[in-house]
Coordinates of C-alpha atoms and ligand atoms in Angstrom, one line a residue:
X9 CA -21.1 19.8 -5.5
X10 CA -24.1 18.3 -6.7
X11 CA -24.7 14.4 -7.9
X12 CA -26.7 11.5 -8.2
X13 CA -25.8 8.5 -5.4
X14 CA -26.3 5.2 -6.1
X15 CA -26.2 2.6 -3.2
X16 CA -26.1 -0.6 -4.5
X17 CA -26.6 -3.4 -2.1
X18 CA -24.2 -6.2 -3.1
X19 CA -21.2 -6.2 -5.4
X20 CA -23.4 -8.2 -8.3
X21 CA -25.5 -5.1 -8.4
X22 CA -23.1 -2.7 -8.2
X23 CA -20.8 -4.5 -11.5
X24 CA -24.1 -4.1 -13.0
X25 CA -24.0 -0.2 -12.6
X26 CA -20.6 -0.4 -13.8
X27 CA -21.2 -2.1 -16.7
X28 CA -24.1 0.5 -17.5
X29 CA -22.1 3.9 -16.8
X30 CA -18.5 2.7 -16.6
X31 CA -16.3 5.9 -16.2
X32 CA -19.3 7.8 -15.4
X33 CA -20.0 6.3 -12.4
X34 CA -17.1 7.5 -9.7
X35 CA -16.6 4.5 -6.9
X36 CA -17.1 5.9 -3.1
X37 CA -15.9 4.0 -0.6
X38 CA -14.7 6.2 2.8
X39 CA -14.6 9.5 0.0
X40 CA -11.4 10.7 2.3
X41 CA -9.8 11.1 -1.0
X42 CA -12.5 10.8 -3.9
X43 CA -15.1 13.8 -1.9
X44 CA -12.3 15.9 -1.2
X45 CA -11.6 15.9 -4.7
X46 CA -15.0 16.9 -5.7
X47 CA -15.4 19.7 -3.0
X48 CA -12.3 20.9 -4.5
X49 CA -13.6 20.6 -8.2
X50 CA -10.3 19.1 -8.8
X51 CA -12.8 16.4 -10.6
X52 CA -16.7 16.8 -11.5
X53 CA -19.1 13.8 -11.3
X54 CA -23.0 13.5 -11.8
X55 CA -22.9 10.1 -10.8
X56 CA -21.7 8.7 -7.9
X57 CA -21.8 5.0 -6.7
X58 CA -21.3 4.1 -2.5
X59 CA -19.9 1.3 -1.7
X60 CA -21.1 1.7 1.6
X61 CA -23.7 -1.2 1.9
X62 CA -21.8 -3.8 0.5
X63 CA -20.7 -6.0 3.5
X64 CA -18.9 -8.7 1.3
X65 CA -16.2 -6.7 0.9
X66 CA -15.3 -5.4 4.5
X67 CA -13.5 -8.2 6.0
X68 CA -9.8 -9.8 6.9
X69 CA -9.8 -13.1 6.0
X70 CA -6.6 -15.4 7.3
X71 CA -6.1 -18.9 5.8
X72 CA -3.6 -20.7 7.0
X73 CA -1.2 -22.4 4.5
X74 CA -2.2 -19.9 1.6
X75 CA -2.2 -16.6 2.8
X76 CA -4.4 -13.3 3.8
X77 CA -7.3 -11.8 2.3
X78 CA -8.4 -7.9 2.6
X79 CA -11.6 -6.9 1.7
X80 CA -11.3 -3.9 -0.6
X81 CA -13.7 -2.0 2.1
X82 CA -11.7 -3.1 5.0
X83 CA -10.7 0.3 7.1
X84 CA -7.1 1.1 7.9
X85 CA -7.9 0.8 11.7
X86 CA -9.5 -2.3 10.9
X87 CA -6.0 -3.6 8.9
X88 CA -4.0 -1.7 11.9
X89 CA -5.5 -3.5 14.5
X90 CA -5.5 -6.9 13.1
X91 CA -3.9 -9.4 14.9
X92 CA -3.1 -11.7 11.9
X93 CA -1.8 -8.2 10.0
X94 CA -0.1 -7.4 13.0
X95 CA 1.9 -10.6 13.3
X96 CA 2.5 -11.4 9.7
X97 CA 2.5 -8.3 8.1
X98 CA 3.8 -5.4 11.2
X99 CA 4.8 -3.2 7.9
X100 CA 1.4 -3.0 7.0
X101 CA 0.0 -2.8 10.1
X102 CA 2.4 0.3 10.6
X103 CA 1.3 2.1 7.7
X104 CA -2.2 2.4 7.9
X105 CA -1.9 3.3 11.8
X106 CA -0.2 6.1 10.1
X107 CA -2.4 6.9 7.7
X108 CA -4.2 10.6 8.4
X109 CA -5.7 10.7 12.1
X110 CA -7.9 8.4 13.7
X111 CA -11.2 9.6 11.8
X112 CA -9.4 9.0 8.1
X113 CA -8.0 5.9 9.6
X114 CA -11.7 4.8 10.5
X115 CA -13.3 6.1 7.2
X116 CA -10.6 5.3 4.8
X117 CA -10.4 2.0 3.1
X118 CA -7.3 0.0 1.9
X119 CA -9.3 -0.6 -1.2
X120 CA -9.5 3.7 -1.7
X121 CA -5.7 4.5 -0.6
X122 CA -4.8 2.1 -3.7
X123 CA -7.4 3.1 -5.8
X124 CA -6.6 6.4 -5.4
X125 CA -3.0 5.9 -7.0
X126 CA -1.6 8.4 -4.7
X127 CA 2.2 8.3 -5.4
X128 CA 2.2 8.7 -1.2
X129 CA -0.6 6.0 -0.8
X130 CA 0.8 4.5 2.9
X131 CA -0.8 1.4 2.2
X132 CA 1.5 0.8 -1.2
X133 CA 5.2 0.5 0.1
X134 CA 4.3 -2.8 2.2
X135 CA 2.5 -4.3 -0.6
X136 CA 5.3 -3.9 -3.1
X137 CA 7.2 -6.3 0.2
X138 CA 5.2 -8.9 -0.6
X139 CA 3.9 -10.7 -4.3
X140 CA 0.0 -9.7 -3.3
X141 CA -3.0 -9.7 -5.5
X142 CA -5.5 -7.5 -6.4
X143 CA -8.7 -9.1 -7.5
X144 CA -10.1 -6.9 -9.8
X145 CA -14.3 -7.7 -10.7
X146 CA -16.6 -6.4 -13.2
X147 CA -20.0 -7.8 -14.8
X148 CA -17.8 -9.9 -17.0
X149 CA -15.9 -11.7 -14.1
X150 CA -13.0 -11.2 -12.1
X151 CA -9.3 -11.0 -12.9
X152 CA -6.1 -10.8 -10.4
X153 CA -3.5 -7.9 -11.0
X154 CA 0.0 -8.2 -9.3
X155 CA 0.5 -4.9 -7.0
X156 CA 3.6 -4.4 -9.1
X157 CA 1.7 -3.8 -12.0
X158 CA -1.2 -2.3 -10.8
X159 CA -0.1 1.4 -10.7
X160 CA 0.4 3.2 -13.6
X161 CA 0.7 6.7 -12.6
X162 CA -0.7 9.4 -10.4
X163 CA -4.0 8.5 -9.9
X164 CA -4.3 6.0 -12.6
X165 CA -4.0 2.2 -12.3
X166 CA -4.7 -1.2 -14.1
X167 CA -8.8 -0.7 -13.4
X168 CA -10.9 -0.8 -16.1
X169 CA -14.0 1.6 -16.3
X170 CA -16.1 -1.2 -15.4
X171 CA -14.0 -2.5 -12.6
X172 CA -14.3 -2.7 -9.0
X173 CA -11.5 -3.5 -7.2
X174 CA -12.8 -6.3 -5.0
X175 CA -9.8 -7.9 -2.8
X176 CA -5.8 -8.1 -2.0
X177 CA -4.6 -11.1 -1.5
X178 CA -1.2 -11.3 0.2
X179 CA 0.3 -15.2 -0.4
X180 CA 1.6 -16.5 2.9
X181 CA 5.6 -15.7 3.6
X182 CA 6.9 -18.4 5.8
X183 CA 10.4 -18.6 7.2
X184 CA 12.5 -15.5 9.1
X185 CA 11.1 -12.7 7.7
X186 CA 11.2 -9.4 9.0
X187 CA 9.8 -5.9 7.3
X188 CA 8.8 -2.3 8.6
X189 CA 7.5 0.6 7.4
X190 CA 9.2 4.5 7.8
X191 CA 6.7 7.6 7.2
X192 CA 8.3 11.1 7.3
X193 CA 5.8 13.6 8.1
X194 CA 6.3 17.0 8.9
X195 CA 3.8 16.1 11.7
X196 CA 3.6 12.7 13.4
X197 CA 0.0 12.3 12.7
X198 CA -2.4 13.7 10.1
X199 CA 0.3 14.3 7.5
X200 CA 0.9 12.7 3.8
X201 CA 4.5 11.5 3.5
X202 CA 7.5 13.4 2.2
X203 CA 9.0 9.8 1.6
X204 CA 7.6 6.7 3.0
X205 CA 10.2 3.3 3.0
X206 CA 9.2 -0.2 3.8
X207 CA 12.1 -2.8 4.2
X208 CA 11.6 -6.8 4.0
X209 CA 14.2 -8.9 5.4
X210 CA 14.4 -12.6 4.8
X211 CA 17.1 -15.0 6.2
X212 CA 18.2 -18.2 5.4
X213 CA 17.7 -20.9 7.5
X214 CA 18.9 -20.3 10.9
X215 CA 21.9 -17.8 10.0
X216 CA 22.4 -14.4 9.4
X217 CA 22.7 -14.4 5.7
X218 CA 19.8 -13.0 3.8
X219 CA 18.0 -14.7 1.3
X220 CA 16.0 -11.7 0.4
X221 CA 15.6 -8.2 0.7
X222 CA 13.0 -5.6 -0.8
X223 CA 12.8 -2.1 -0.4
X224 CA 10.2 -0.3 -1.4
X225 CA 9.3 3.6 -1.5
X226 CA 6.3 6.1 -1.4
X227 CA 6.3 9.8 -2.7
X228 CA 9.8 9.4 -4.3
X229 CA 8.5 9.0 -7.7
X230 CA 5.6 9.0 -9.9
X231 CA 4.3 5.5 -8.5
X232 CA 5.1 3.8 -5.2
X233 CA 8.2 2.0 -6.4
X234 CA 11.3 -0.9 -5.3
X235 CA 14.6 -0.1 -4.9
X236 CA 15.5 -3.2 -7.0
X237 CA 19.5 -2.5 -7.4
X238 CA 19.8 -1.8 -4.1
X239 CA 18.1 -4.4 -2.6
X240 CA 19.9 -7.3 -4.4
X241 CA 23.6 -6.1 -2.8
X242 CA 22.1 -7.9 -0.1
X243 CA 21.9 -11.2 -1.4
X244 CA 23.6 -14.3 0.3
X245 CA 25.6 -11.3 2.1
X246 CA 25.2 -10.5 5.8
X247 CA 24.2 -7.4 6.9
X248 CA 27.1 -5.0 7.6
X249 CA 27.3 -1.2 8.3
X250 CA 29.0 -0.5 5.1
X251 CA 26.8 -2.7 2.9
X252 CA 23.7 -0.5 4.6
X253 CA 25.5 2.7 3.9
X254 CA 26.0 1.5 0.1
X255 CA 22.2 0.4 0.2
X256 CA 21.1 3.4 1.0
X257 CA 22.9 5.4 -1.7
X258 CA 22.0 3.1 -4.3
X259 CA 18.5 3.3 -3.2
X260 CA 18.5 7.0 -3.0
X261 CA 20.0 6.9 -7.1
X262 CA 16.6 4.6 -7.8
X263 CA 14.2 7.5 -6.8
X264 CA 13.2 10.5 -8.8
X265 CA 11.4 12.8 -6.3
X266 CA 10.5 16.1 -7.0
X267 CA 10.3 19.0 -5.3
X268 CA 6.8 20.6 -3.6
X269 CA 5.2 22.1 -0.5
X270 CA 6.1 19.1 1.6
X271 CA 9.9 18.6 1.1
X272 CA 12.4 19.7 -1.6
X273 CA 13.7 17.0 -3.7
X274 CA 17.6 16.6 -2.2
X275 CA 15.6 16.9 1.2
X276 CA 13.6 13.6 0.2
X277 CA 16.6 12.0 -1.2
X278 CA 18.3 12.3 2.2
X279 CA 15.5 11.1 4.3
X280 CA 15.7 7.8 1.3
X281 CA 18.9 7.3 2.7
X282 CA 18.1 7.6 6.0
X283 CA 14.9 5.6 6.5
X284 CA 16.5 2.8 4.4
X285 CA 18.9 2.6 7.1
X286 CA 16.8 2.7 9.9
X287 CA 14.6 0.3 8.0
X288 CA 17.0 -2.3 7.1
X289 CA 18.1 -2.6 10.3
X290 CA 14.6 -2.7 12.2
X291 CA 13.4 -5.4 9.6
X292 CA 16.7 -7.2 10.7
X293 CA 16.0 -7.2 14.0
X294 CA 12.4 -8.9 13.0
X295 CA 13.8 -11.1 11.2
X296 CA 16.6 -12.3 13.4
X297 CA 13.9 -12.8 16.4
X298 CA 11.8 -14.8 14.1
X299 CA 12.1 -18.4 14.6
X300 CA 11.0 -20.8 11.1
X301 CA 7.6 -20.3 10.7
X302 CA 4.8 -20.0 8.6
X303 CA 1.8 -17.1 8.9
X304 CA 0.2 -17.8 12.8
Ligands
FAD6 C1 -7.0 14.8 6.3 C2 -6.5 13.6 5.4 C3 -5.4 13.0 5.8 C4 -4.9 11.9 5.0 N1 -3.7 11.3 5.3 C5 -3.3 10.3 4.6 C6 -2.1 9.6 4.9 O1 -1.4 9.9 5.9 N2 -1.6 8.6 4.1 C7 -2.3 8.2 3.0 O2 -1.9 7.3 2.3 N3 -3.5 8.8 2.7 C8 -4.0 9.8 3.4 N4 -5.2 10.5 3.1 C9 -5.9 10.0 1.9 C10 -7.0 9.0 2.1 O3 -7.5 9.1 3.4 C11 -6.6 7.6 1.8 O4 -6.0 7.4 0.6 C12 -7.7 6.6 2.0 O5 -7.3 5.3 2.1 C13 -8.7 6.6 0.8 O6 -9.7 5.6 1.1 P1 -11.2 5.9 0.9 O7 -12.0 4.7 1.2 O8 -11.6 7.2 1.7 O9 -11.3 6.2 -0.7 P2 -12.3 7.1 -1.5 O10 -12.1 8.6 -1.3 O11 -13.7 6.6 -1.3 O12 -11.8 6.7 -3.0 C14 -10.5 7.0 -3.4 C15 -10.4 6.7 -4.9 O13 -10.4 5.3 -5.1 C16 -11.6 4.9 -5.9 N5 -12.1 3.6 -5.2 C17 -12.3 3.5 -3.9 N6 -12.6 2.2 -3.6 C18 -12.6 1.5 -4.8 C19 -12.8 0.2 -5.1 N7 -13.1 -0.8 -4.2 N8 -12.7 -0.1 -6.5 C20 -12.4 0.8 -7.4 N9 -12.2 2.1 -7.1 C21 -12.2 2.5 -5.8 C22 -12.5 6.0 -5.8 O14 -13.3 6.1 -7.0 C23 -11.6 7.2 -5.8 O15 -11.1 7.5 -7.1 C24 -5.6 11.5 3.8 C25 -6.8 12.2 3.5 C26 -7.3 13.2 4.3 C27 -8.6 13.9 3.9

């Protein structure tokens, strides 16, 4: 595997080398997924551009009132052990403590784990909880994509050749809100999901009646996708056994796994039905222990 790198020192410079090789030049940020990929010659490059040394974009930013920031470059240990992610968004915080072992989890970047357009990208499911952001930049400025429309299929997304993707930004949530995130793994640790489910639980007022619920899922499909029929049985409804159970099913329907070394496809639509139960009821719990608040 031979290429030429290109360490550009701040994102200005490294648009410009965007703008000037586009497609050409493959983005490196941790390379847990892009290097393994070249090893592999599953993709050839003779350019290669590090991300490295840019700074700017390695950073959590809270803002109270508005919401959360991630730096494209931020690590998933960095996002794990967040205190603001940790409080505000535990779903998140969950997945990327679960993402690989603790060496991937140091080298690997948010930024990269959506990039990579991995139909199991940990990192996804909670995102889809939430309406976040994803500031795109090039040479000719900068544009926000919502996460639901960034991914367009394995390993491709809403970047254009030119594009870096810069930022997430996650719009504050107030109220009772609780969400979690399910990984099945063959192993606990150092294993891609056979299904991954995150559940968001919102309550109204001070009652038990949900105002909202999403459900979203990883390596059931083509893309990291919602469980959008299932999740609106919930609506102005508490949460009962039966109405889990029904949940579940109808979440299990919205998938379209196949089957591969990691899991057969009825085996991944069982483990649908059971993390969305477990999930549902571990974001309830959150939720209901939640008193009305915004992000702290
Ligand atoms: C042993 C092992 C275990 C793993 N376990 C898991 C796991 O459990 N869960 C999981 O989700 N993943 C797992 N992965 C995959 C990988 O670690 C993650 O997807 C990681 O987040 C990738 O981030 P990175 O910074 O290393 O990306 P890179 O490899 O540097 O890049 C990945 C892709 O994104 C592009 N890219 C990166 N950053 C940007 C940017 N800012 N703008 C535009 N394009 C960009 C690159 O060009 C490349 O196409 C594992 C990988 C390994 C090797």
């Amino acid at each position: 595997m031979r290429f030429e790198l290109l360490r550009p020192q701040s994102l200005s410079e490294a648009l410009e080398f965007k703008k000037q090789n586009g497609e050409k030049a493959k983005v490196l940020a941790g390379g847990t997924d892009l290097l393994v990929l070249l090893k592999d010659q599953k993709l050839t490059a003779d350019l290669v551009m590090s991300l490295a040394r840019i700074r700017e974009l390695d950073f959590i930013r809270f803002e109270k009132g508005r919401g959360v920031t991630i730096g494209a470059l931020a690590s998933h240990a960095a996002v794990a052990a967040s205190p603001v992610i940790q409080q505000n968004f535990p779903d998140l915080a969950e997945a990327c403590s679960q993402v690989g072992a603790v060496q991937i989890q140091n080298l690997g970047t948010i930024g990269g784990n959506l990039c990579n357009a991995s139909p199991a990208a940990d990192a996804a499911p909670p995102l889809l909880l939430t309406d976040a952001v994803l500031i795109l930049a090039s040479a000719r400025g900068e544009r926000s994509v919502s996460v639901h429309d960034f991914f367009h299929g394995p390993r491709q997304t809403a970047l254009q050749a030119d594009e870096i993707l810069k930022e997430i930004f996650i719009p504050e949530i107030s109220g009772r809100r609780g969400a979690t995130y399910l990984k099945l793994g063959r192993r606990k640790a150092m294993e891609i999901a056979i299904v991954g489910v995150g559940v968001a639980i919102h309550l109204n007022g001070s009652d038990r009646v949900v105002s909202e619920c999403r459900i979203a899922m990883g390596s059931v499909a083509p893309i990291p996708v919602r469980a959008r029929r299932g999740e609106v049985m919930f609506k102005d409804q508490e949460v009962r056994d039966e109405l889990i159970e029904e949940v579940a099913e109808i979440a299990a329907e919205e998938a379209s796994p196949i089957s591969d070394i990691r899991g057969t496809r009825d085996y991944r639509l069982d483990m649908i039905r059971v993390l969305c139960r477990r999930g549902v009821r571990a974001a309830l719990n959150r939720a209901l222990d939640k008193k009305e608040e915004g992000l702290s």
